Backbone as ProteinMPNN parsed JSONL, in Angstrom:
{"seq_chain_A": "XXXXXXXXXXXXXXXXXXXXXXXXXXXXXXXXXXXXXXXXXXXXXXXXXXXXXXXXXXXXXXXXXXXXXXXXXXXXXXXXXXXXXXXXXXXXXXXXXXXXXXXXXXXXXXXXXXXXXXXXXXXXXXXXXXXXXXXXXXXXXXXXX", "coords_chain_A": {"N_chain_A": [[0.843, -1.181, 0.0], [0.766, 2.172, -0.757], [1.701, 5.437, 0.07], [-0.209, 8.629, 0.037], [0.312, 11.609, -1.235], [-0.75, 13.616, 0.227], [-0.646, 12.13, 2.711], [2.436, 11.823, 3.134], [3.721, 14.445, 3.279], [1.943, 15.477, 5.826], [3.108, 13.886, 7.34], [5.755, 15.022, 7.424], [5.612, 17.397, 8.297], [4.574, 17.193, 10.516], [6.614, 16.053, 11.223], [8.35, 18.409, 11.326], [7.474, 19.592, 13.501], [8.029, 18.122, 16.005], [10.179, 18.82, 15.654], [10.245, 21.472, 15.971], [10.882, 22.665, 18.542], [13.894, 21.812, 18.817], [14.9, 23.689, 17.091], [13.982, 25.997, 18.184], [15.424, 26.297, 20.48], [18.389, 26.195, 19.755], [18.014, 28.397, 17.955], [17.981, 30.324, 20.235], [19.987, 29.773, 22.453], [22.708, 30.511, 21.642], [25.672, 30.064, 22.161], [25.732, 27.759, 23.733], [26.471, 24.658, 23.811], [24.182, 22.067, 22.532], [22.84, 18.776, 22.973], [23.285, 15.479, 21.482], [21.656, 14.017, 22.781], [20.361, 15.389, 24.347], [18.885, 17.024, 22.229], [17.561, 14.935, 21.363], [15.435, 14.014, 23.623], [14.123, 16.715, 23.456], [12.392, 16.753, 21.126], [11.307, 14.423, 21.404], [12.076, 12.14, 20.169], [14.309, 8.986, 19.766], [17.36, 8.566, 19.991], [19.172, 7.761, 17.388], [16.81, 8.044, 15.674], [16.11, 10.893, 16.051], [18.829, 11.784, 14.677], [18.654, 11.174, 12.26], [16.156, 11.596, 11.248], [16.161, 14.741, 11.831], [18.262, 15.53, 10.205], [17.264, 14.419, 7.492], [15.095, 16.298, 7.073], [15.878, 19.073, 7.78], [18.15, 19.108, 6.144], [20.779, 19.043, 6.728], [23.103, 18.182, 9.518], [22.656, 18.382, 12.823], [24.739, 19.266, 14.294], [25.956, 20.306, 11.772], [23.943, 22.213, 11.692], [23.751, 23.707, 13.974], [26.413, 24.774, 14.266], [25.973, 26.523, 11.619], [24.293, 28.272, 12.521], [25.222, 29.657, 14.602], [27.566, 31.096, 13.479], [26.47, 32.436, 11.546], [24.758, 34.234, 12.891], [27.304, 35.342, 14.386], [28.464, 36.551, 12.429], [26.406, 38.297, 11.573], [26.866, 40.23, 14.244], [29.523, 40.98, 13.277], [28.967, 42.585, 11.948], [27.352, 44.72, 13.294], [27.985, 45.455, 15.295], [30.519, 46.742, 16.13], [31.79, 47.661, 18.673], [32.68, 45.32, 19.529], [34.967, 43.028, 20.037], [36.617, 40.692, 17.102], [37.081, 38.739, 18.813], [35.41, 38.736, 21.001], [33.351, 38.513, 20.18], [33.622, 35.811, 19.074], [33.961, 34.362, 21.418], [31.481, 34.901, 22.831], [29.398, 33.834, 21.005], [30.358, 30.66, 21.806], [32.441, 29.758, 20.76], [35.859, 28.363, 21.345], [37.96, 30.271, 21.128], [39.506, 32.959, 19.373], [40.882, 32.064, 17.458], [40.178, 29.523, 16.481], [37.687, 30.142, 16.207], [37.622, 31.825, 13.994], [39.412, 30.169, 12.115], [36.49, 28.204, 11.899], [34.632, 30.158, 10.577], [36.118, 31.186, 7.942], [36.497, 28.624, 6.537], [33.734, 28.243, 6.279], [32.407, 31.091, 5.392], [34.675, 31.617, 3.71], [36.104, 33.745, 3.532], [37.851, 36.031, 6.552], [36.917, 36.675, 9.681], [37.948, 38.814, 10.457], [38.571, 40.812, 7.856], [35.885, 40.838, 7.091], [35.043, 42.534, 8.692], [36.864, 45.017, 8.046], [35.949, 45.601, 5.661], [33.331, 45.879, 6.01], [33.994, 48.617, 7.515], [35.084, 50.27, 5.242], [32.624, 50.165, 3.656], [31.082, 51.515, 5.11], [32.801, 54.005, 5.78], [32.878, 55.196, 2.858], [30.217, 55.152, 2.24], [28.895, 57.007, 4.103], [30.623, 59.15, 3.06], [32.635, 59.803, 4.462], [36.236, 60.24, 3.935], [38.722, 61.186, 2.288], [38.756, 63.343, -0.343], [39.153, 61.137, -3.599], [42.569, 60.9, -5.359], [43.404, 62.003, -8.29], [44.929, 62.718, -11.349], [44.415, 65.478, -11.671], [43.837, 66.757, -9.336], [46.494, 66.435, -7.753], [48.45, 67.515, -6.199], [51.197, 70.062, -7.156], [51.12, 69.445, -9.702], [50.855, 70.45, -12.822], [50.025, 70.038, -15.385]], "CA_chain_A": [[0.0, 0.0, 0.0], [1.3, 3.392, -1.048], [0.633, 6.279, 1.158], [-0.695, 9.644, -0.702], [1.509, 12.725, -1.666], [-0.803, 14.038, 1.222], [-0.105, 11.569, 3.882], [3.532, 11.82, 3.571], [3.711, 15.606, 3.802], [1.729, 15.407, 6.965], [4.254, 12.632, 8.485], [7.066, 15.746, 7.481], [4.956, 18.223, 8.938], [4.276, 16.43, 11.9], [8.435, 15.704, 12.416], [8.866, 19.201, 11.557], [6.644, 20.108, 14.207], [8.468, 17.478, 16.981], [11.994, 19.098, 15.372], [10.435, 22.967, 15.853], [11.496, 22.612, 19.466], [14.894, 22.158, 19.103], [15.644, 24.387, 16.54], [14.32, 26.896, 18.841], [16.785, 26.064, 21.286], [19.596, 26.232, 18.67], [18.646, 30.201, 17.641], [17.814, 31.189, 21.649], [21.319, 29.669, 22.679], [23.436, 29.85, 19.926], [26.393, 29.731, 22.691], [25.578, 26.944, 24.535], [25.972, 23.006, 23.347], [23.182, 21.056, 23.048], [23.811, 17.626, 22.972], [22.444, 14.67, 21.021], [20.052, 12.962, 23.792], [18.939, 16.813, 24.836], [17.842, 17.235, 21.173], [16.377, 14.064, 20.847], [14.453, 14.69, 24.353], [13.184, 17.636, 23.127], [11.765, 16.044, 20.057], [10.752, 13.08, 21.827], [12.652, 10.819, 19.355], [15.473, 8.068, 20.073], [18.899, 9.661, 19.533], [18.988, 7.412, 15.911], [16.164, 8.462, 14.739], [16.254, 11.956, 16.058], [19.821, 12.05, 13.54], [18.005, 10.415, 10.791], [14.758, 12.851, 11.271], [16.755, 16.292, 11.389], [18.952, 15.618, 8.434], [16.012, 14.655, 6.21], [14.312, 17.221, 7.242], [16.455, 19.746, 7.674], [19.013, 18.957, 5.249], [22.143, 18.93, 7.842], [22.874, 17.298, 10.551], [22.568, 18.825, 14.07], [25.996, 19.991, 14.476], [26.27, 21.878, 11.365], [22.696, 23.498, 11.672], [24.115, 24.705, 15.064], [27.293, 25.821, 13.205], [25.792, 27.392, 10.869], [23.518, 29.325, 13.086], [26.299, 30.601, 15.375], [28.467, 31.2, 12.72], [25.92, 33.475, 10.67], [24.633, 35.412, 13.771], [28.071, 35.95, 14.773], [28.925, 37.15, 11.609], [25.814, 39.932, 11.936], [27.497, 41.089, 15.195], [30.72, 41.435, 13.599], [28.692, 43.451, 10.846], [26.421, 45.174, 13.484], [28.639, 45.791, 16.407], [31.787, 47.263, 16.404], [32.055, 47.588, 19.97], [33.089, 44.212, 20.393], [36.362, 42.649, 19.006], [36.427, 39.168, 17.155], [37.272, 37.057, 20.323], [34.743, 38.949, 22.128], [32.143, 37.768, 19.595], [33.632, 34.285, 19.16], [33.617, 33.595, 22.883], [30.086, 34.903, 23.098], [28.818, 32.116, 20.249], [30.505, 29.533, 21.997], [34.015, 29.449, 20.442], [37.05, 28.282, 22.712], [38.963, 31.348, 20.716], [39.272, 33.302, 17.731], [41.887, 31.13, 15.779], [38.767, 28.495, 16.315], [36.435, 30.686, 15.268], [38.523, 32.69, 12.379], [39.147, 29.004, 10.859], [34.929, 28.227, 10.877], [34.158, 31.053, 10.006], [36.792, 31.172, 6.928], [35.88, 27.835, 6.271], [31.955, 28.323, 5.711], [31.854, 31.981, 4.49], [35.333, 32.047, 2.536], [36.388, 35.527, 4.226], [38.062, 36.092, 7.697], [35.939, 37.963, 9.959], [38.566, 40.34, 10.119], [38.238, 40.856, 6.662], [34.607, 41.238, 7.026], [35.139, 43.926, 9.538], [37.319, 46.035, 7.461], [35.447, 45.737, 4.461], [32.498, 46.726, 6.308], [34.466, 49.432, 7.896], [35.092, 51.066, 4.12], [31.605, 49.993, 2.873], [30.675, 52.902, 6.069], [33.645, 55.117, 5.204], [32.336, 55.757, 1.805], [28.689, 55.446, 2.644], [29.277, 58.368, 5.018], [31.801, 60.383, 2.856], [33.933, 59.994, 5.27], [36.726, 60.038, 3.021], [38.9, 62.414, 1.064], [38.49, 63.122, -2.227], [40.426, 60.248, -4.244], [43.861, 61.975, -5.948], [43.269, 62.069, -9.715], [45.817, 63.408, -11.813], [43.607, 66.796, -11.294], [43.899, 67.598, -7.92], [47.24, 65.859, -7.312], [49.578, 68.8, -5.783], [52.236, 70.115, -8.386], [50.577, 68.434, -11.172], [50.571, 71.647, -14.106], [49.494, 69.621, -17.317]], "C_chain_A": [[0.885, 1.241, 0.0], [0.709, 4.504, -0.741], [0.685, 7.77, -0.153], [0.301, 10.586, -0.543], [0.83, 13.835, 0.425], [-0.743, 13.68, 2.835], [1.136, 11.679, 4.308], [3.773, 13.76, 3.725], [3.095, 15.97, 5.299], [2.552, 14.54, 7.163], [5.682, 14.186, 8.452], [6.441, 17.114, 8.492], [4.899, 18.088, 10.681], [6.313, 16.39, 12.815], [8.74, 17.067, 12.494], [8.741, 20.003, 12.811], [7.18, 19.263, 15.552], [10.09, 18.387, 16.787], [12.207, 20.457, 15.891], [11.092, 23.51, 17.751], [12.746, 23.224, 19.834], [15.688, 22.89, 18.227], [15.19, 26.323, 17.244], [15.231, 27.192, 19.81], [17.916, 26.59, 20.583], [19.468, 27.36, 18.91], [18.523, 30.459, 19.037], [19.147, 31.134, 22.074], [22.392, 29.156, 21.964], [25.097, 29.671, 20.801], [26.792, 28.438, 23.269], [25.686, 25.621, 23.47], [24.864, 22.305, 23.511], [23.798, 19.543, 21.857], [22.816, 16.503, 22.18], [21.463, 14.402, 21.559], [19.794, 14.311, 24.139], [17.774, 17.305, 23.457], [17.17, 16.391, 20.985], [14.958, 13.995, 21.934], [14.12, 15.945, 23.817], [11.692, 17.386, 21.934], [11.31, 15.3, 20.023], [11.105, 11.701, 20.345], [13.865, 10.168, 19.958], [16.373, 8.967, 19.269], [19.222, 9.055, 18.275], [18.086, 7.78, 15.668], [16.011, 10.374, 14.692], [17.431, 12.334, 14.746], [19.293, 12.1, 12.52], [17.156, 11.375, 10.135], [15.169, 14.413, 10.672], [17.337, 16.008, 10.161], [17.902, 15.496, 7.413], [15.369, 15.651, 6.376], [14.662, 18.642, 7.087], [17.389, 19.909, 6.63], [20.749, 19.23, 5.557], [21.717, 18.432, 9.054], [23.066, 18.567, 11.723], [23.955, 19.562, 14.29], [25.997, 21.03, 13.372], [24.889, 22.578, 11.022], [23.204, 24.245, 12.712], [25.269, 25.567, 14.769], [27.085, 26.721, 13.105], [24.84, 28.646, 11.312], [24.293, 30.306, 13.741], [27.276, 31.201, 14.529], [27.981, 32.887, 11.784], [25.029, 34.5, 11.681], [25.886, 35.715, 14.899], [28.456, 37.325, 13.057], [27.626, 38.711, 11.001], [26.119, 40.151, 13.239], [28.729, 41.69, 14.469], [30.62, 43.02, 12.799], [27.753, 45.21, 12.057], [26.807, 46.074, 14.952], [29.902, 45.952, 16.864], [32.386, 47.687, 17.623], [32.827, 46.495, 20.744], [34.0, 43.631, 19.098], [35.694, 41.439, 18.433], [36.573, 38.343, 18.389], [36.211, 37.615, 21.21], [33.361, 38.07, 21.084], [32.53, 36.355, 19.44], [32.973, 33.423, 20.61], [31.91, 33.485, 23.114], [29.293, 33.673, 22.354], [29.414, 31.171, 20.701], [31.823, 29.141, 20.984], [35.048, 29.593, 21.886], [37.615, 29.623, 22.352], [38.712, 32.046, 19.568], [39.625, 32.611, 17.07], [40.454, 29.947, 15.818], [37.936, 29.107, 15.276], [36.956, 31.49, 13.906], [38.279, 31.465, 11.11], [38.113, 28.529, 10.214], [34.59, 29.07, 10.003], [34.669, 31.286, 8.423], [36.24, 30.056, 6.131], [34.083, 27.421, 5.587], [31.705, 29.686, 5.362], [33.433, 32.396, 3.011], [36.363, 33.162, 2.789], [37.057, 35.045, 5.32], [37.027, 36.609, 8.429], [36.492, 38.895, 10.246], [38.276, 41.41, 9.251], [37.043, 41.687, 6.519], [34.223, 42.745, 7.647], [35.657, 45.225, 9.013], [36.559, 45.905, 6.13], [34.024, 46.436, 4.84], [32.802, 48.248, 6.586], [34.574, 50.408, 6.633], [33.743, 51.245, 3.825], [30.79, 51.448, 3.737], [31.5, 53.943, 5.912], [32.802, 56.026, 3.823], [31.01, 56.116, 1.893], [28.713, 57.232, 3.122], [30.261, 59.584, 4.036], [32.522, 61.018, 3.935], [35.279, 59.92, 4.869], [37.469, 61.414, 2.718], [38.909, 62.195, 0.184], [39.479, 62.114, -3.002], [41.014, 61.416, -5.532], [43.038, 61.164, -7.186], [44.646, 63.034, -10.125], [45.57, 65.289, -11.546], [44.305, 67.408, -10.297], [45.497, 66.703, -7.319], [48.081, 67.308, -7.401], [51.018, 68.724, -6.389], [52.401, 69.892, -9.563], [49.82, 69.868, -12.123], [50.091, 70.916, -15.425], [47.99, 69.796, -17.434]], "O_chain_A": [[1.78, 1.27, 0.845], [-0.453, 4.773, -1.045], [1.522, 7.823, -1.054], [1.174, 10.381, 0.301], [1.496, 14.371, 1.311], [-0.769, 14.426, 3.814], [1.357, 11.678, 5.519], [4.113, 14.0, 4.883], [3.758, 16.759, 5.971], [3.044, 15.391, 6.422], [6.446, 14.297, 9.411], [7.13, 17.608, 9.385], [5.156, 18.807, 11.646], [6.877, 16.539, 13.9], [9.363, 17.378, 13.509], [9.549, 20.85, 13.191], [6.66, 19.816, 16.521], [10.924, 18.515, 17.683], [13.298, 20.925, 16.218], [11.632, 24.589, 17.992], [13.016, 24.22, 20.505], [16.914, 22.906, 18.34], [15.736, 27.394, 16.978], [15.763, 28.296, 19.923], [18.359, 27.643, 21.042], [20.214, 27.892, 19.732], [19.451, 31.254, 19.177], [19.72, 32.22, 22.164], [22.847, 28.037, 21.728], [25.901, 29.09, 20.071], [27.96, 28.05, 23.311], [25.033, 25.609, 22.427], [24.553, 21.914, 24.636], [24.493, 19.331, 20.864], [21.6, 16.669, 22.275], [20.363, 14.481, 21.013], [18.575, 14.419, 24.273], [16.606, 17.695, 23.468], [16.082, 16.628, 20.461], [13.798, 13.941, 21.523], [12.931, 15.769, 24.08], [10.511, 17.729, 21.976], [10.722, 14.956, 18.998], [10.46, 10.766, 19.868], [14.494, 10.888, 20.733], [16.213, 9.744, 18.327], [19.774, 9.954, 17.641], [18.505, 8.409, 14.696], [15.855, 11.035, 13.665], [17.04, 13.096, 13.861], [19.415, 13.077, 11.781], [17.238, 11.857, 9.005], [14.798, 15.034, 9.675], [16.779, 16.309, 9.107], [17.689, 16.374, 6.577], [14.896, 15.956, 5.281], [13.962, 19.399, 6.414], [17.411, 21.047, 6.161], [21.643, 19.527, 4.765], [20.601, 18.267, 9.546], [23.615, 19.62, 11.398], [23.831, 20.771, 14.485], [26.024, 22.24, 13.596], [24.806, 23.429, 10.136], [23.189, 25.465, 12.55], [25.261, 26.788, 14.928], [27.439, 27.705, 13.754], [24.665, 29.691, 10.684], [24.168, 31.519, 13.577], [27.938, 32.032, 15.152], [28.627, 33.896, 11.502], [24.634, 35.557, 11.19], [25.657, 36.187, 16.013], [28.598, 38.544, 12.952], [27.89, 39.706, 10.326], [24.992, 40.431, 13.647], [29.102, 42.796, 14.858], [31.352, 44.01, 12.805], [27.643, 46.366, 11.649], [26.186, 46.988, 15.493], [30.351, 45.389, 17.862], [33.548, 48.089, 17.579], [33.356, 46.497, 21.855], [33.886, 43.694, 17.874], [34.616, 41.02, 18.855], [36.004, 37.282, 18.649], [36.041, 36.986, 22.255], [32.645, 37.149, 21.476], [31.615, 35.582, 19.721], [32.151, 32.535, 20.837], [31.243, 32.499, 23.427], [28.707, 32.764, 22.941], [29.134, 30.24, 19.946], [31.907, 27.987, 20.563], [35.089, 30.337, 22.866], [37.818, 30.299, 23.361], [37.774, 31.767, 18.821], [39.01, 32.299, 16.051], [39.87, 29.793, 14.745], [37.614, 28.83, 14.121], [36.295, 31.519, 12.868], [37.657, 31.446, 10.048], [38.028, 28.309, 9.006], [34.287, 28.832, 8.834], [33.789, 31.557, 7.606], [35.569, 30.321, 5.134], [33.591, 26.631, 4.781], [30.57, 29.751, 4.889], [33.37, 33.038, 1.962], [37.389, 33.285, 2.12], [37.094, 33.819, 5.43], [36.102, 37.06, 7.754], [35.874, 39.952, 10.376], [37.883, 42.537, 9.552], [36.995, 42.82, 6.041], [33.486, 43.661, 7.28], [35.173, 46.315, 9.32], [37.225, 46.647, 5.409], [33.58, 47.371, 4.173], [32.094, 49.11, 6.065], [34.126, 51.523, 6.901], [33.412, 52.422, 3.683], [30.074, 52.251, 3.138], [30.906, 55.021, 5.893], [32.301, 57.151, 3.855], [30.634, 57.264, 1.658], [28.564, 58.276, 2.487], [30.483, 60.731, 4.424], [32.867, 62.165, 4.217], [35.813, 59.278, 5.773], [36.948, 62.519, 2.866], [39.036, 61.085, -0.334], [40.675, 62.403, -2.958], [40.45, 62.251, -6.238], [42.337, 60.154, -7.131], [45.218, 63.842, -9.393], [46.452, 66.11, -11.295], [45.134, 68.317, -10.349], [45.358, 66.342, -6.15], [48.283, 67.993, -8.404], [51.816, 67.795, -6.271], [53.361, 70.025, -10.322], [48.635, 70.202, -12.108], [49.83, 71.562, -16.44], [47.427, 69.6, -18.511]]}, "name": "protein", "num_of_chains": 1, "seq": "XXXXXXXXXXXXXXXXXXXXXXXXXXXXXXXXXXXXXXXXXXXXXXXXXXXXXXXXXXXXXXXXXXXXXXXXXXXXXXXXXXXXXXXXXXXXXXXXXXXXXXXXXXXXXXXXXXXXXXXXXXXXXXXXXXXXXXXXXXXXXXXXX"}
């Protein structure tokens, strides 16, 4: 017997809806570890099928959804809050360090978040015309032709 296009969408519905739990967990404490058997208690699934469940569902596994969450709301602090160094934002997501977090971070966006920082840092320079005028042959001092 072959179940209907609309039976199996409710069965995904339904896990997404045992899974929506712990992916609130994930964004509330994007510092903190949560651990296989806390996500699968949350979800009320066995710690195999909880694995099995999120990845199909999600389309990563538990570690790098949490990754990728800490990873990409560190990387709007680094954009959003210049008050606080890289290691102050690593530590806060739950990095032992920066060189930790420099390497994820490099690793899954490509960039440093140094990088990111000074590139933002211009992208607000110019924004702002904060800036002096860029030399052109024109206005370059001593320049008669």
């Amino acid at each position: 017997m072959h179940q209907s296009t609309e039976q199996k969408l409710s069965a995904e519905e339904v896990y997404l809806g045992r899974l929506q739990p712990v992916i609130e967990w994930v964004h509330s404490n994007p510092s903190s570890p949560l651990s296989l058997q806390q996500a699968a208690s949350l979800s009320h699934f066995s710690k195999f099928h909880f694995q099995r469940i999120f990845a199909a569902v999600i389309g990563e596994s538990l570690s790098q959804y949490t990754n990728r969450v800490r990873l990409e709301r560190a990387a709007n602090m680094l954009l959003l809050a210049e008050e606080y160094s890289v290691t102050d934002i690593a530590l806060q997501f739950g990095f032992s360090g920066s060189a930790n977090f420099s390497r994820a971070f490099k690793e899954h966006f490509g960039v440093t978040p140094s990088s990111v920082r000074k590139t933002e840092q211009l992208r607000k320079l110019v924004a702002n015309n904060n800036f002096e005028r860029p030399l052109t042959r024109h206005n370059l001092p001593g320049y008669t032709h």
